[in-house]
Coordinates of C-alpha atoms in Angstrom, one line a residue:
M1 CA -26.5 59.6 -5.5
K2 CA -28.9 58.1 -8.0
Q3 CA -26.1 57.4 -10.4
I4 CA -24.1 55.5 -7.8
L5 CA -27.2 53.5 -6.8
Y6 CA -27.8 52.7 -10.5
F7 CA -24.3 51.3 -11.0
F8 CA -24.5 49.3 -7.8
T9 CA -27.7 47.7 -8.9
I10 CA -26.2 46.8 -12.3
G11 CA -23.3 45.2 -10.4
L12 CA -25.6 43.0 -8.3
L13 CA -27.5 41.8 -11.4
A14 CA -24.3 40.9 -13.2
T15 CA -23.0 38.9 -10.2
A16 CA -26.4 37.2 -9.7
C17 CA -26.6 36.2 -13.4
S18 CA -23.1 34.9 -13.8
K19 CA -22.9 31.2 -14.4
P20 CA -20.2 28.8 -13.0
V21 CA -17.4 27.7 -15.3
A22 CA -15.7 24.4 -14.4
N23 CA -12.0 24.1 -14.9
F24 CA -9.1 22.2 -13.2
L25 CA -5.4 21.4 -13.7
I26 CA -3.8 18.0 -13.4
E27 CA -0.4 18.3 -11.7
E28 CA 0.8 15.0 -13.2
D29 CA -1.0 13.6 -16.2
K30 CA 1.0 10.4 -16.6
V31 CA 2.1 8.5 -13.5
Q32 CA 2.7 5.0 -12.3
I33 CA 0.1 2.9 -10.6
A34 CA -0.2 3.4 -6.8
E35 CA 1.1 7.0 -7.1
S36 CA -1.0 10.0 -6.1
V37 CA -2.3 12.6 -8.5
S38 CA -3.4 16.0 -7.5
F39 CA -6.2 17.9 -9.3
V40 CA -6.3 21.7 -8.7
N41 CA -9.6 23.4 -9.1
S42 CA -9.5 26.6 -11.1
S43 CA -13.3 27.0 -11.6
Q44 CA -15.0 30.4 -11.5
G45 CA -18.4 31.4 -10.1
A46 CA -19.2 28.1 -8.4
E47 CA -20.6 27.4 -4.9
T48 CA -20.2 23.7 -4.8
F49 CA -18.2 21.0 -6.6
V50 CA -18.5 17.3 -7.5
W51 CA -15.4 15.3 -8.6
S52 CA -15.8 11.9 -10.3
I53 CA -13.5 9.2 -11.8
N54 CA -14.9 7.3 -14.7
G55 CA -18.4 8.5 -13.8
D56 CA -18.2 7.5 -10.1
V57 CA -18.5 10.4 -7.6
Q58 CA -15.4 10.7 -5.4
S59 CA -15.4 14.0 -3.6
N60 CA -17.1 17.3 -2.9
E61 CA -14.0 19.2 -1.9
K62 CA -12.7 22.1 -3.8
D63 CA -9.4 20.3 -4.8
F64 CA -9.0 16.6 -5.2
K65 CA -6.2 14.1 -4.8
N66 CA -6.4 10.4 -5.6
T67 CA -4.2 7.3 -5.7
F68 CA -4.9 5.0 -8.6
Y69 CA -4.6 1.2 -8.2
E70 CA -5.5 0.3 -11.8
S71 CA -3.4 1.2 -14.9
G72 CA -4.8 2.7 -18.1
R73 CA -6.9 5.8 -19.0
H74 CA -9.1 7.3 -16.3
T75 CA -11.6 10.1 -17.0
I76 CA -11.7 12.8 -14.3
G77 CA -14.9 14.9 -14.2
L78 CA -15.5 18.1 -12.3
K79 CA -19.0 19.7 -11.9
A80 CA -19.0 23.3 -10.8
I81 CA -22.4 24.2 -9.4
K82 CA -24.2 27.4 -8.6
G83 CA -27.9 27.1 -7.8
S84 CA -29.5 25.3 -10.7
D85 CA -26.6 26.1 -13.1
I86 CA -24.0 23.3 -13.7
S87 CA -20.8 23.5 -15.7
E88 CA -18.8 20.3 -16.3
K89 CA -15.3 19.6 -17.5
T90 CA -13.6 16.2 -18.1
S91 CA -10.0 15.3 -18.7
D92 CA -8.0 12.1 -18.9
V93 CA -5.2 10.9 -16.8
F94 CA -3.0 8.0 -17.8
I95 CA -1.7 5.5 -15.2
T96 CA 1.2 3.4 -16.4
A97 CA 1.8 -0.2 -15.2
P98 CA 4.7 -0.7 -12.7
Q99 CA 8.0 -2.0 -13.8
E100 CA 8.0 -4.5 -11.0
C101 CA 5.4 -6.7 -9.4
K102 CA 3.4 -4.8 -6.8
V103 CA 0.7 -6.1 -4.5
F104 CA -2.1 -4.0 -2.9
I105 CA -3.3 -5.2 0.4
K106 CA -6.3 -3.6 2.0
T107 CA -6.7 -4.3 5.8
N108 CA -9.2 -3.0 8.4
F109 CA -6.3 -0.9 9.6
G110 CA -5.4 0.7 6.3
N111 CA -3.6 -0.2 3.0
L112 CA -0.2 -1.8 2.3
I113 CA 1.6 -1.8 -1.0
L114 CA 4.3 -4.5 -1.4
G115 CA 7.0 -5.0 -4.0
L116 CA 8.2 -8.5 -5.0
Y117 CA 11.8 -9.4 -5.9
E118 CA 12.5 -11.0 -9.2
E119 CA 15.5 -12.7 -7.6
T120 CA 13.2 -15.0 -5.8
P121 CA 11.0 -16.3 -8.6
I122 CA 9.5 -19.3 -6.8
H123 CA 8.2 -17.1 -4.0
L124 CA 7.2 -14.3 -6.4
N125 CA 5.1 -16.7 -8.7
N126 CA 3.6 -18.5 -5.7
F127 CA 2.6 -15.2 -4.0
V128 CA 1.1 -13.8 -7.2
D129 CA -0.9 -17.0 -7.8
L130 CA -2.3 -16.8 -4.3
V131 CA -3.2 -13.2 -4.6
E132 CA -4.8 -13.6 -8.0
N133 CA -6.9 -16.6 -6.8
G134 CA -8.2 -14.7 -3.8
F135 CA -6.5 -16.8 -1.2
Y136 CA -5.6 -13.8 1.1
D137 CA -9.1 -12.2 1.0
G138 CA -10.4 -12.6 4.5
I139 CA -7.2 -14.0 6.0
K140 CA -6.1 -12.5 9.3
F141 CA -2.8 -11.5 10.7
H142 CA -2.7 -14.1 13.5
R143 CA 0.7 -13.3 15.1
I144 CA 1.9 -9.9 16.0
M145 CA 5.1 -9.0 17.9
D146 CA 5.6 -5.3 18.4
G147 CA 9.2 -4.3 17.5
F148 CA 9.6 -7.6 15.5
M149 CA 7.1 -8.5 12.9
I150 CA 3.4 -9.1 11.9
Q151 CA 2.5 -12.5 10.4
G152 CA -0.4 -13.7 8.3
G153 CA -1.5 -16.2 5.7
D154 CA -2.6 -19.1 7.8
V155 CA -5.5 -20.7 6.0
K156 CA -7.1 -21.6 9.4
T157 CA -7.7 -17.9 10.1
R158 CA -10.2 -17.6 7.1
D159 CA -13.8 -17.0 8.0
K160 CA -14.8 -18.7 4.7
S161 CA -13.3 -21.8 3.1
F162 CA -11.0 -21.5 0.1
N163 CA -11.8 -23.7 -2.8
G164 CA -8.6 -23.2 -4.7
T165 CA -5.3 -25.0 -4.4
Y166 CA -2.1 -24.0 -2.6
Q167 CA 1.2 -25.5 -1.7
S168 CA 2.0 -26.2 2.0
E169 CA 5.8 -25.7 1.4
I170 CA 8.0 -24.2 -1.3
H171 CA 11.8 -24.4 -1.7
A172 CA 13.9 -21.7 0.0
E173 CA 15.4 -18.9 -2.0
I174 CA 17.6 -17.3 0.7
N175 CA 19.5 -14.5 -0.9
S176 CA 22.3 -12.4 0.6
H177 CA 21.1 -9.3 -1.3
A178 CA 17.7 -9.5 0.5
Y179 CA 17.8 -8.9 4.2
H180 CA 15.5 -8.2 7.2
V181 CA 15.5 -4.5 7.3
R182 CA 12.3 -2.8 8.5
G183 CA 9.5 -3.4 5.9
A184 CA 11.0 -6.6 4.5
L185 CA 8.5 -9.2 3.3
A186 CA 9.5 -12.7 4.0
A187 CA 8.2 -16.3 4.2
A188 CA 7.5 -18.0 7.5
R189 CA 8.6 -21.6 7.9
M190 CA 8.8 -24.5 10.3
P191 CA 11.9 -24.7 12.6
D192 CA 15.2 -26.3 11.5
E193 CA 14.6 -29.4 13.7
I194 CA 11.9 -30.6 11.3
N195 CA 12.8 -28.5 8.3
P196 CA 16.6 -28.6 7.8
D197 CA 16.3 -27.3 4.2
K198 CA 14.6 -24.1 5.5
K199 CA 11.7 -24.6 3.2
S200 CA 9.2 -21.8 3.2
S201 CA 5.5 -22.0 4.1
G202 CA 3.5 -21.9 0.9
T203 CA 1.1 -19.3 2.3
Q204 CA 2.3 -17.7 5.5
F205 CA 4.4 -14.5 5.3
Y206 CA 5.6 -11.8 7.7
I207 CA 6.5 -8.1 7.4
V208 CA 9.4 -6.9 9.5
D209 CA 8.6 -4.2 12.0
G210 CA 12.0 -4.5 13.7
R211 CA 13.9 -2.6 16.4
N212 CA 16.7 -0.1 16.4
I213 CA 20.0 -1.6 15.3
D214 CA 23.5 -0.3 16.0
I215 CA 26.8 -1.2 14.4
D216 CA 27.7 -3.6 17.2
N217 CA 24.5 -5.6 16.5
L218 CA 25.5 -5.9 12.9
R219 CA 29.1 -6.9 13.6
D220 CA 27.9 -9.6 16.0
T221 CA 25.5 -10.9 13.3
E222 CA 28.2 -10.9 10.7
S223 CA 30.5 -12.9 13.0
S224 CA 28.0 -15.4 14.2
K225 CA 26.3 -16.0 10.8
L226 CA 29.4 -15.5 8.6
I227 CA 27.6 -12.6 6.8
D228 CA 29.3 -9.8 5.1
Y229 CA 26.9 -6.8 4.9
S230 CA 27.5 -4.2 2.2
E231 CA 27.8 -0.6 3.1
E232 CA 24.3 0.0 1.7
Q233 CA 22.8 -2.8 3.9
I234 CA 24.5 -1.4 7.0
A235 CA 23.2 2.1 6.2
Q236 CA 19.7 0.7 5.8
Y237 CA 19.8 -1.2 9.1
L238 CA 21.2 1.8 11.0
E239 CA 18.7 4.2 9.5
N240 CA 15.5 2.0 9.6
G241 CA 16.2 -0.8 12.0
G242 CA 15.1 -4.4 11.4
A243 CA 15.7 -8.0 12.5
P244 CA 19.2 -9.0 11.3
Q245 CA 19.1 -12.1 13.5
L246 CA 16.8 -13.6 10.8
D247 CA 19.2 -13.0 7.9
G248 CA 20.3 -16.3 6.2
E249 CA 17.5 -18.2 7.9
Y250 CA 14.4 -17.1 6.1
T251 CA 13.6 -16.2 2.5
V252 CA 13.0 -12.4 2.0
F253 CA 11.1 -12.1 -1.2
G254 CA 9.8 -8.5 -1.2
Y255 CA 9.5 -5.2 0.7
L256 CA 6.9 -2.7 1.9
I257 CA 6.6 0.2 -0.5
E258 CA 3.8 2.2 1.2
G259 CA 1.9 1.8 4.4
Y260 CA 4.6 2.1 7.1
D261 CA 2.1 4.0 9.3
V262 CA -0.3 1.0 8.9
L263 CA 2.5 -1.4 9.8
D264 CA 3.0 0.7 13.0
K265 CA -0.7 0.5 13.8
I266 CA -0.9 -3.2 13.3
S267 CA 2.3 -3.8 15.3
G268 CA 0.8 -1.8 18.2
V269 CA -2.3 -4.0 18.5
E270 CA -2.6 -5.6 22.0
T271 CA -1.9 -9.4 22.0
D272 CA -2.1 -12.3 24.4
E273 CA 0.8 -14.3 25.8
K274 CA 0.9 -16.3 22.5
N275 CA 1.2 -13.1 20.4
K276 CA -2.3 -13.5 19.1
P277 CA -3.9 -10.1 18.5
L278 CA -6.9 -9.4 20.8
E279 CA -8.4 -7.2 18.0
E280 CA -8.9 -8.8 14.6
V281 CA -6.5 -7.6 11.9
I282 CA -8.0 -8.7 8.6
I283 CA -6.9 -8.6 5.0
L284 CA -10.1 -7.4 3.3
E285 CA -8.7 -7.6 -0.2
A286 CA -5.4 -8.4 -1.9
K287 CA -4.8 -7.8 -5.6
M288 CA -2.0 -7.3 -8.1
L289 CA -1.3 -3.8 -9.4
Y290 CA -1.1 -4.0 -13.2

């Protein structure tokens, strides 16, 4: 009996004196910007954890997942803590720049990531200039139509004045390869009666929410607008929906990459009879992802 008690006591001492050892695995150590990276904790003997990125504390969960919005090297730190004992490990993750222009838009409803088409260089360069100069920071989505689109970019919706320059109109770049499937990013414009050249607004844009589309809708659009949709375009419309009635009328210059759940939230905001949201939908920050 004494021998059993002796070994039990030794076991307790060994456990109480063991120190934590921090360790973790990076599931992907080289990814593109705006992609998520998972960090799997394999530490031993710890009671609590502290994760950091470049020295800034991020989480106290056991495992950690993060989406990076800046390219380059990022140092991931993990502290494994037990009482007053702390063990720390750091490792680097490399985030590569995107092959295409991507824009990060933070709203009070969540984040959107947009891709810009190189086939519409006027709109691409104009949008990039506006984003880099901070034009959209503080701008509101002022027109929302559930099942159709959300629209923002009106300088009058800013709470603070904008000291930079911007164009009121830019030339249209209507492209048969870019269409109004759900998630399409397009430029708003004035109606044909006063804008026969279909020039785009220099600042206002919309993202298509859209409705369900069937093959008869598309055939009617093809007939009325003399459009010949490709098999891929038809498949996209049938699977995702959209607003084909706008094809050939407005310049589509990008698309929604991430944030369809946020698009749904914004589209569902209650509006008045003029489609103005009764709850403010604000762009808190817009920046290029390099």
